[in-house]
Amino acid sequence: MADDSSSSSTSATSAATKTEEKKSWADEAEDEAASATSAAAAEAEQPEELKKIETLSISDEKKEEGGGRLLEDPDDSEIKAETSGDTVYTSAVSFEDLSLSKELIKGLYVEMNFTKPSKIQAITLPMILTPPYLDLVAQAHNGSGKTTCFVLGMLSRVDPSQKTPQAICICPTRELAQQNQAVLMKMGKYTGITSFCAIPQDSANYIPITKCPPVTDQVVIGTPGTIKKWTSAKKLGTRDVKILVFDEADHMLAEDGFKDDSERIMKEIRRSSASCQVLLFSATFNETVKAFVSKVVIGGNKIFVKKEELTLEKVKQYKVQCPDELAKMDVIKTKIFEFGQKVGQTIIFVRTRNTASMLHETLRGEGYECTSVHGAQKQEDRDRIIKEFKDGLTTVLITTDLLARGFDQSQVNLVINFDLPVKYESPSDPDCEVYLHRIGRAGRFGRKGVVFNLLCTDRDKMIMEKIERHFNHFVKEVPNWRSDDDFEAAFKEAGLL
DNA sequence: AAAAAAT
């Protein structure tokens, strides 16, 4: 649409593909917005949900000086947030409490259809938007509205009249970068703010970076390697950057994730723009990353959630004991395709790219309609398959952990772990963080969802037990993998049939 | 050659 393309960047990444892309993401964002209201309602129904966010300050010195302020909560006086420094934050009851520009308020109500801030938004937005703009690390449940927190942060800290990059957001996958940019453009539609998506270009319309004009958009969203490429080519200035966001921050700062890239980018930006505010958002922070993160945001505000309280109650989890791999296939064909069609869209997670293609081929060969997406495919193919799924043209999507994090499609009610997520270094241990992110693809904004973990070996069984123990959450077993009735009962229990 | 990014 004309509006969209004029407000977005025309630089580098294919303008044509992007515009097309944006339309699909934007359509989706409407659904997301609509469900935000129901999320608020869902939260209201369930008061114990409110106790889930536990905030704490790790900066001891500051706490003594500032005296550890209490944060007022609009919904529940039992929530106490200790913050760092002297600033007193008042949780936002409405978006009007945040002294946002009227253009931004209009975007929130008209474009996003939001009515009031979600829990995490109410708590973090004042922290993000109140001087002296302390750093923030915030953990909140999957689908609770974290994106809005940092997108709103970026949009309101940026000066639209100044044609230089002032906000940068770094994401682990190009899909997530694009999704976040789409949300930003939609929310900021009336602000005149423009954005640039710094992700690898598709081979078809590759332009060497030396031929690209420097970035003049106020907001840059992208993946680590490409951001680095643009800055070192001196095409992306970091002098005026006021706010730096890491989405899926635990992964961005993990040793086996993007730690080196992230640290380098953070250092460089802090060198050229010392007062830059750093925001770290994720649904998961394991102990190792948490310890490291606390060193990065010294004196900042910190919000963490206990791991036992992170599992989404509205997403029912099951395990299915299958005698062999063939039985797993059979469950997909006779149960998942049968019931899945009735309850919305389905994502099937597998461990490797290879399994993704093979499973796809096998199912398609037998007439089951599905698509697959993973990192070995061409960029343009990935874009197309994601768009088809977002547009609802396809209902079953097979994927790797490419889509484990952040992928937001509210119609996804069914998630299958064809393979359980395991740690690369120790394949008999589960990757509990990835597990949580995967199941979080269902149940967006407090919706109902169901997850089936297909187990086949004793090792699978043991890994599943470890996951249950980690989250202190019992996962029910589907008694008989052959039984339609057992599956039907599971779907019904999850509230989906 | 585990997913991902990117060289």
Coordinates of C-alpha atoms (C1' of nucleotides) in Angstrom, one line a residue:
Chain A
M1 CA 0.0 0.0 0.0
A2 CA 1.2 3.5 -0.8
D3 CA 1.1 4.6 2.8
D4 CA 3.2 1.7 3.9
S5 CA 5.9 1.9 1.3
S6 CA 6.3 5.7 1.6
S7 CA 6.8 5.5 5.3
S8 CA 9.3 2.6 5.1
S9 CA 12.8 2.7 3.9
T10 CA 13.6 2.5 0.2
S11 CA 17.2 1.6 0.8
A12 CA 19.0 -1.6 0.1
T13 CA 16.7 -4.6 0.8
S14 CA 14.3 -5.1 -2.1
A15 CA 11.6 -2.5 -1.9
A16 CA 9.2 -4.5 -3.9
T17 CA 9.5 -7.7 -1.8
K18 CA 9.3 -5.6 1.3
T19 CA 6.1 -3.8 0.4
E20 CA 4.5 -7.1 -0.4
E21 CA 5.8 -8.6 2.7
K22 CA 4.6 -5.8 4.8
K23 CA 1.0 -6.2 3.7
S24 CA 0.8 -9.7 4.9
W25 CA 2.5 -8.9 8.2
A26 CA 0.2 -5.9 8.6
D27 CA -2.9 -7.9 8.0
E28 CA -1.7 -10.3 10.7
A29 CA -1.0 -7.5 13.1
E30 CA -4.7 -6.6 13.1
D31 CA -5.5 -10.0 14.5
E32 CA -2.8 -9.5 17.1
A33 CA -4.3 -6.2 18.0
A34 CA -7.8 -7.6 18.3
S35 CA -6.7 -10.3 20.6
A36 CA -4.9 -7.9 22.8
T37 CA -8.2 -6.9 24.3
S38 CA -9.1 -10.5 25.0
A39 CA -5.8 -10.9 26.6
A40 CA -6.5 -8.1 29.0
A41 CA -9.9 -9.7 29.7
A42 CA -8.3 -13.1 30.1
E43 CA -5.9 -11.6 32.7
A44 CA -8.7 -10.1 34.6
E45 CA -10.6 -13.4 34.8
Q46 CA -7.6 -14.9 36.5
P47 CA -6.2 -13.0 39.4
E48 CA -3.4 -15.5 40.2
E49 CA -2.0 -14.7 36.8
L50 CA -1.1 -11.3 38.2
K51 CA 1.3 -12.7 40.8
K52 CA 3.5 -14.2 38.1
I53 CA 5.6 -11.3 37.4
E54 CA 8.2 -10.9 40.1
T55 CA 10.5 -8.0 39.8
L56 CA 13.7 -7.5 41.7
S57 CA 16.6 -5.2 41.8
I58 CA 20.1 -6.7 41.6
S59 CA 21.9 -3.4 42.0
D60 CA 22.6 -3.4 45.7
E61 CA 24.5 -0.2 46.0
K62 CA 21.9 1.7 44.1
K63 CA 19.2 0.1 46.2
E64 CA 20.7 1.4 49.4
E65 CA 21.1 4.9 47.9
G66 CA 17.7 5.1 46.3
G67 CA 16.0 3.0 48.9
G68 CA 14.4 0.5 46.5
R69 CA 11.2 2.2 45.4
L70 CA 7.9 0.4 45.2
L71 CA 6.0 0.4 42.0
E72 CA 2.3 1.0 42.2
D73 CA 0.3 -1.5 40.3
P74 CA -3.1 -0.6 38.9
D75 CA -4.5 -4.2 39.1
D76 CA -3.0 -5.8 42.1
S77 CA -1.4 -4.2 45.1
E78 CA 0.4 -7.4 45.8
I79 CA 2.8 -6.8 43.0
K80 CA 5.9 -4.9 44.1
A81 CA 8.5 -3.9 41.7
E82 CA 11.8 -2.8 43.1
T83 CA 13.6 -0.5 40.7
S84 CA 17.1 0.8 40.6
G85 CA 18.1 4.4 41.2
D86 CA 16.0 7.3 42.5
T87 CA 13.3 7.3 39.9
V88 CA 9.9 6.5 41.1
Y89 CA 7.8 4.8 38.4
T90 CA 4.1 4.6 38.3
S91 CA 2.6 1.8 36.4
A92 CA 0.6 2.9 33.4
V93 CA -3.1 2.3 33.7
S94 CA -3.8 3.7 30.2
F95 CA -1.7 4.7 27.3
E96 CA -2.6 8.3 28.1
D97 CA -0.5 8.1 31.3
L98 CA 2.7 7.8 29.2
S99 CA 2.8 11.3 27.6
L100 CA 3.0 9.8 24.2
S101 CA 2.5 12.0 21.1
K102 CA -1.0 12.2 19.8
E103 CA 0.1 10.5 16.6
L104 CA 1.4 7.6 18.5
I105 CA -1.8 7.3 20.6
K106 CA -3.8 7.3 17.4
G107 CA -1.6 4.5 16.1
L108 CA -2.2 2.4 19.2
Y109 CA -6.0 2.8 19.1
V110 CA -6.8 3.1 15.4
E111 CA -4.1 0.8 13.8
M112 CA -3.4 -1.6 16.6
N113 CA -6.9 -1.6 18.2
F114 CA -5.3 -1.6 21.6
T115 CA -7.4 -0.5 24.6
K116 CA -5.1 -0.5 27.5
P117 CA -1.5 -1.6 28.3
S118 CA -0.9 -5.3 29.1
K119 CA 0.7 -6.2 32.3
I120 CA 4.3 -6.1 31.1
Q121 CA 3.6 -2.9 29.1
A122 CA 2.1 -1.2 32.2
I123 CA 5.2 -1.9 34.2
T124 CA 8.0 -1.4 31.6
L125 CA 6.8 1.5 29.6
P126 CA 7.2 4.0 32.4
M127 CA 10.7 2.6 33.0
I128 CA 11.6 3.0 29.3
L129 CA 10.1 6.4 28.8
T130 CA 11.0 8.2 32.0
P131 CA 14.4 10.1 32.2
P132 CA 17.2 9.3 33.0
Y133 CA 16.4 6.5 30.6
L134 CA 17.9 3.6 32.6
D135 CA 18.8 0.3 30.9
L136 CA 16.2 -2.4 31.3
V137 CA 16.2 -6.1 31.2
A138 CA 12.6 -7.5 31.2
Q139 CA 11.4 -11.0 31.1
A140 CA 7.7 -11.7 30.5
H141 CA 5.6 -14.7 29.3
N142 CA 5.3 -15.6 25.7
G143 CA 2.6 -13.7 23.9
S144 CA 2.3 -11.1 26.6
G145 CA 3.1 -8.1 24.5
K146 CA 6.8 -7.5 24.8
T147 CA 7.1 -6.3 21.2
T148 CA 4.8 -3.4 21.9
C149 CA 7.0 -2.4 24.9
F150 CA 10.2 -1.9 22.9
V151 CA 8.5 -0.7 19.7
L152 CA 6.7 2.0 21.6
G153 CA 9.9 2.8 23.4
M154 CA 11.7 3.3 20.1
L155 CA 8.9 5.3 18.4
S156 CA 8.6 7.7 21.3
R157 CA 12.3 8.3 21.9
V158 CA 13.0 9.1 18.3
D159 CA 12.8 12.6 16.7
P160 CA 11.0 12.3 13.3
S161 CA 12.5 15.6 12.0
Q162 CA 16.0 14.4 12.4
K163 CA 17.0 12.2 9.5
T164 CA 19.5 9.9 11.2
P165 CA 19.3 6.5 12.9
Q166 CA 18.3 7.0 16.5
A167 CA 17.0 3.6 17.5
I168 CA 18.4 0.1 16.7
C169 CA 16.7 -3.3 17.3
I170 CA 18.6 -6.5 16.9
C171 CA 16.9 -9.8 16.4
P172 CA 18.1 -13.4 16.0
T173 CA 16.4 -14.2 12.7
R174 CA 15.5 -12.2 9.6
E175 CA 11.9 -13.4 10.0
L176 CA 11.7 -11.8 13.4
A177 CA 13.3 -8.6 12.2
Q178 CA 10.7 -8.3 9.5
Q179 CA 7.9 -9.0 11.8
N180 CA 9.1 -6.4 14.3
Q181 CA 9.5 -3.8 11.6
A182 CA 5.9 -4.5 10.4
V183 CA 4.6 -3.9 13.9
L184 CA 6.7 -0.7 14.2
M185 CA 5.5 0.7 10.9
K186 CA 1.9 0.0 11.8
M187 CA 2.0 1.4 15.2
G188 CA 4.0 4.4 14.1
K189 CA 1.9 5.0 11.0
Y190 CA 0.9 8.6 11.9
T191 CA 4.3 9.6 13.3
G192 CA 6.2 10.1 10.0
I193 CA 9.0 7.9 11.5
T194 CA 10.7 5.7 8.9
S195 CA 12.5 2.4 9.4
F196 CA 15.1 0.3 7.7
C197 CA 15.3 -3.5 7.9
A198 CA 19.0 -4.5 7.9
I199 CA 18.8 -8.2 7.0
P200 CA 20.6 -10.2 4.3
Q201 CA 19.4 -9.3 0.9
D202 CA 18.0 -12.0 -1.4
S203 CA 20.3 -13.0 -4.1
A204 CA 18.0 -11.9 -6.9
N205 CA 18.3 -8.2 -6.3
Y206 CA 21.7 -7.9 -4.6
I207 CA 23.2 -4.5 -4.5
P208 CA 26.8 -4.1 -3.2
I209 CA 26.8 -2.1 0.0
T210 CA 29.3 0.4 -1.4
K211 CA 26.6 1.4 -3.9
C212 CA 23.9 1.8 -1.2
P213 CA 23.1 5.2 0.2
P214 CA 23.6 5.7 3.9
V215 CA 20.7 5.0 6.2
T216 CA 18.6 8.1 7.1
D217 CA 15.7 6.2 8.7
Q218 CA 15.2 6.9 12.4
V219 CA 14.7 3.2 13.3
V220 CA 16.9 0.3 12.2
I221 CA 15.8 -3.3 12.8
G222 CA 17.9 -6.2 11.8
T223 CA 20.1 -9.2 12.3
P224 CA 23.5 -9.0 14.0
G225 CA 25.7 -9.7 11.0
T226 CA 24.0 -7.3 8.6
I227 CA 23.9 -4.5 11.2
K228 CA 27.6 -5.0 11.7
K229 CA 28.2 -4.9 8.0
W230 CA 26.3 -1.6 7.7
T231 CA 28.1 0.0 10.5
S232 CA 31.6 -1.0 9.5
A233 CA 30.8 0.1 5.9
K234 CA 30.0 3.5 7.5
K235 CA 26.6 3.4 6.0
L236 CA 24.9 3.2 9.4
G237 CA 25.8 6.0 11.8
T238 CA 25.5 5.2 15.5
R239 CA 26.3 8.7 16.9
D240 CA 22.6 9.6 17.4
V241 CA 21.4 6.3 18.7
K242 CA 19.4 6.9 21.8
I243 CA 17.9 3.4 22.3
L244 CA 19.3 0.0 21.5
V245 CA 17.0 -3.1 21.8
F246 CA 17.9 -6.7 21.9
D247 CA 14.9 -8.9 21.1
E248 CA 15.2 -12.5 22.4
A249 CA 18.0 -11.0 24.5
D250 CA 19.0 -14.2 26.3
H251 CA 19.8 -15.8 22.9
M252 CA 21.4 -12.7 21.6
L253 CA 23.8 -12.7 24.7
A254 CA 24.3 -16.5 25.0
E255 CA 27.7 -18.0 24.3
D256 CA 26.2 -20.4 21.8
G257 CA 24.0 -17.6 20.4
F258 CA 25.1 -14.2 19.2
K259 CA 27.1 -13.1 22.3
D260 CA 30.2 -11.9 20.4
D261 CA 28.3 -9.9 17.8
S262 CA 26.0 -8.4 20.4
E263 CA 28.8 -7.3 22.6
R264 CA 30.6 -5.8 19.8
I265 CA 27.6 -3.8 18.6
M266 CA 26.8 -2.7 22.1
K267 CA 30.4 -1.5 22.7
E268 CA 30.5 0.3 19.5
I269 CA 27.2 2.1 20.0
R270 CA 28.1 3.0 23.6
R271 CA 31.4 4.4 22.4
S272 CA 29.8 6.7 19.9
S273 CA 26.7 7.4 21.9
A274 CA 27.5 7.1 25.6
S275 CA 24.0 7.8 27.0
C276 CA 22.3 5.2 24.8
Q277 CA 19.6 3.2 26.7
V278 CA 19.8 -0.5 26.3
L279 CA 16.7 -2.7 26.5
L280 CA 16.8 -6.5 26.8
F281 CA 13.6 -8.5 26.3
S282 CA 12.9 -12.2 26.3
A283 CA 10.5 -14.8 27.7
T284 CA 13.5 -16.8 29.0
F285 CA 16.7 -16.1 30.8
N286 CA 18.6 -19.1 32.0
E287 CA 20.9 -18.7 35.1
T288 CA 24.1 -18.3 33.0
V289 CA 22.7 -15.6 30.8
K290 CA 20.9 -13.9 33.8
A291 CA 24.2 -13.6 35.6
F292 CA 25.9 -12.1 32.5
V293 CA 23.0 -9.8 31.7
S294 CA 23.2 -8.3 35.2
K295 CA 26.7 -7.3 34.4
V296 CA 25.7 -5.6 31.2
V297 CA 22.9 -3.5 32.6
I298 CA 24.5 -2.4 35.9
G299 CA 22.2 0.1 37.6
G300 CA 19.4 -0.6 35.2
N301 CA 15.9 -1.9 36.0
K302 CA 15.4 -5.7 36.0
I303 CA 12.3 -7.8 35.8
F304 CA 12.5 -11.5 36.0
V305 CA 9.9 -14.3 36.2
K306 CA 10.5 -17.6 38.0
K307 CA 10.9 -20.5 35.6
E308 CA 8.1 -22.5 37.4
E309 CA 5.7 -19.7 36.5
L310 CA 6.6 -19.4 32.9
T311 CA 4.5 -22.2 31.4
L312 CA 1.3 -20.8 29.8
E313 CA -1.7 -22.3 31.6
K314 CA -3.9 -21.8 28.6
V315 CA -1.7 -24.0 26.5
K316 CA -2.3 -27.7 27.4
Q317 CA 0.7 -29.9 26.9
Y318 CA 0.6 -33.6 26.2
K319 CA 3.1 -36.4 25.5
V320 CA 2.5 -39.2 23.1
Q321 CA 4.4 -42.4 23.5
C322 CA 5.0 -43.9 20.0
P323 CA 6.6 -47.3 19.4
D324 CA 8.7 -46.1 16.5
E325 CA 9.4 -43.2 14.0
L326 CA 6.8 -44.6 11.7
A327 CA 4.1 -44.3 14.4
K328 CA 5.1 -40.6 14.8
M329 CA 4.4 -40.1 11.1
D330 CA 1.1 -41.9 11.6
V331 CA 0.1 -39.6 14.4
I332 CA 0.8 -36.6 12.2
K333 CA -1.3 -38.0 9.4
T334 CA -4.3 -39.5 11.1
K335 CA -4.6 -37.3 14.2
I336 CA -2.9 -34.0 13.7
F337 CA -4.2 -33.4 10.2
E338 CA -7.6 -34.7 11.2
F339 CA -8.2 -32.6 14.3
G340 CA -5.7 -29.8 13.5
Q341 CA -7.7 -28.5 10.5
K342 CA -10.7 -27.9 12.8
V343 CA -8.8 -25.9 15.4
G344 CA -6.7 -23.5 13.4
Q345 CA -3.2 -23.5 12.2
T346 CA -0.4 -26.0 13.2
I347 CA 3.3 -25.7 13.5
I348 CA 5.4 -28.9 13.6
F349 CA 8.9 -28.5 15.0
V350 CA 11.7 -30.8 14.0
R351 CA 15.4 -30.8 15.0
T352 CA 17.2 -30.5 11.7
R353 CA 16.7 -28.9 8.3
N354 CA 16.9 -32.3 6.8
T355 CA 14.1 -33.8 8.8
A356 CA 12.0 -30.7 7.9
S357 CA 12.4 -31.3 4.2
M358 CA 12.0 -35.1 4.5
L359 CA 8.9 -34.9 6.6
H360 CA 7.5 -32.3 4.2
E361 CA 8.2 -34.5 1.1
T362 CA 6.8 -37.6 2.7
L363 CA 3.6 -35.9 3.7
R364 CA 3.1 -34.1 0.5
G365 CA 3.8 -37.3 -1.5
E366 CA 0.9 -38.9 0.3
G367 CA -1.4 -36.0 -0.4
Y368 CA -1.2 -34.1 2.9
E369 CA -1.1 -30.4 2.3
C370 CA 1.7 -28.6 4.2
T371 CA 4.7 -26.4 3.8
S372 CA 8.1 -26.3 5.4
V373 CA 10.5 -23.5 6.2
H374 CA 14.1 -23.6 7.4
G375 CA 17.5 -21.8 7.1
A376 CA 18.8 -23.9 4.1
Q377 CA 16.2 -22.4 1.8
K378 CA 16.6 -19.3 -0.3
Q379 CA 15.6 -16.1 1.4
E380 CA 12.8 -15.5 -1.1
D381 CA 11.4 -18.9 -0.6
R382 CA 11.4 -18.4 3.2
D383 CA 9.6 -15.1 2.7
R384 CA 7.0 -16.6 0.5
I385 CA 6.2 -19.6 2.7
I386 CA 6.0 -17.4 5.8
K387 CA 3.7 -15.0 3.9
E388 CA 1.4 -17.9 2.8
F389 CA 1.2 -19.1 6.4
K390 CA 0.6 -15.6 7.8
D391 CA -2.1 -15.1 5.2
G392 CA -3.8 -18.3 6.2
L393 CA -3.3 -19.9 2.8
T394 CA -1.5 -22.8 4.4
T395 CA -2.5 -24.4 7.7
V396 CA 0.3 -26.8 8.6
L397 CA 3.9 -25.5 8.7
I398 CA 6.9 -27.8 9.4
T399 CA 9.9 -25.9 10.7
T400 CA 13.2 -26.0 12.6
D401 CA 13.9 -23.7 15.6
L402 CA 14.1 -20.9 13.0
L403 CA 10.5 -20.1 14.1
A404 CA 10.8 -21.2 17.7
R405 CA 11.2 -17.7 19.0
G406 CA 9.0 -14.7 18.5
F407 CA 7.0 -15.8 15.5
D408 CA 3.5 -14.3 16.1
Q409 CA 0.5 -15.8 14.4
S410 CA -2.5 -15.8 16.5
Q411 CA -4.3 -18.6 14.6
V412 CA -1.7 -21.1 15.6
N413 CA -3.4 -23.2 18.3
L414 CA -1.6 -26.5 17.8
V415 CA 2.2 -27.1 18.2
I416 CA 3.8 -30.5 17.6
N417 CA 7.3 -31.4 18.8
F418 CA 8.1 -34.1 16.3
D419 CA 11.5 -34.0 17.9
L420 CA 12.1 -32.6 21.3
P421 CA 14.5 -29.7 21.6
V422 CA 17.9 -30.9 23.0
K423 CA 21.1 -29.2 23.8
Y424 CA 23.7 -29.5 21.1
E425 CA 26.6 -30.2 23.5
S426 CA 24.6 -32.8 25.4
P427 CA 21.8 -34.4 23.3
S428 CA 20.4 -36.2 26.3
D429 CA 19.5 -33.0 28.0
P430 CA 16.5 -30.9 26.9
D431 CA 16.9 -27.3 25.8
C432 CA 14.2 -26.0 28.2
E433 CA 14.3 -22.4 26.9
V434 CA 13.7 -23.5 23.4
Y435 CA 10.9 -25.8 24.6
L436 CA 9.2 -22.9 26.2
H437 CA 9.6 -20.7 23.2
R438 CA 8.2 -23.4 20.9
I439 CA 5.1 -24.1 22.9
G440 CA 4.6 -20.3 23.2
R441 CA 3.9 -20.2 19.4
A442 CA 0.4 -21.4 20.5
G443 CA -1.7 -19.4 22.9
R444 CA -0.8 -15.9 21.7
F445 CA -2.2 -13.2 24.0
G446 CA -3.8 -15.6 26.3
R447 CA -5.5 -17.8 23.7
K448 CA -6.1 -21.5 24.2
G449 CA -3.6 -23.9 22.6
V450 CA -2.5 -27.5 22.6
V451 CA 1.0 -29.1 22.3
F452 CA 1.8 -32.7 21.5
N453 CA 5.3 -34.0 22.3
L454 CA 5.9 -37.1 20.2
L455 CA 8.2 -39.5 22.1
C456 CA 9.6 -42.6 20.7
T457 CA 12.8 -43.8 22.5
D458 CA 13.6 -44.2 26.2
R459 CA 15.9 -41.2 25.8
D460 CA 12.9 -39.1 24.6
K461 CA 11.0 -40.2 27.7
M462 CA 13.8 -39.2 29.9
I463 CA 14.2 -35.8 28.2
M464 CA 10.5 -35.1 28.6
E465 CA 10.8 -35.9 32.3
K466 CA 13.6 -33.5 32.7
I467 CA 11.5 -30.8 31.0
E468 CA 8.6 -31.5 33.4
R469 CA 10.9 -31.3 36.4
H470 CA 12.5 -28.1 35.2
F471 CA 9.3 -26.2 35.0
N472 CA 7.8 -28.2 37.8
H473 CA 4.8 -28.9 35.5
F474 CA 3.2 -32.3 34.9
V475 CA 2.6 -33.1 31.3
K476 CA -0.3 -35.5 30.8
E477 CA 0.1 -38.5 28.5
V478 CA -2.2 -39.4 25.7
P479 CA -2.9 -43.0 26.7
N480 CA -2.9 -44.6 23.2
W481 CA -1.3 -43.1 20.1
R482 CA -3.7 -45.0 17.9
S483 CA -6.9 -43.8 19.6
D484 CA -8.8 -41.1 17.9
D485 CA -10.9 -40.8 21.0
D486 CA -7.9 -40.1 23.2
F487 CA -6.8 -37.3 20.9
E488 CA -10.2 -35.9 20.7
A489 CA -10.4 -35.9 24.5
A490 CA -7.1 -34.0 24.6
F491 CA -8.3 -31.4 22.2
K492 CA -11.5 -31.0 24.2
E493 CA -9.7 -30.7 27.4
A494 CA -7.6 -28.0 25.9
G495 CA -10.8 -26.2 25.0
L496 CA -10.3 -26.4 21.3
L497 CA -13.1 -28.7 20.2
Chain B
dA1 C1' 28.0 -29.7 9.0
dA2 C1' 22.7 -28.2 15.2
dA3 C1' 19.2 -23.8 14.3
dA4 C1' 20.4 -19.3 13.3
dA5 C1' 23.5 -15.2 10.9
dA6 C1' 27.1 -14.3 7.6
dT7 C1' 31.6 -14.4 5.6

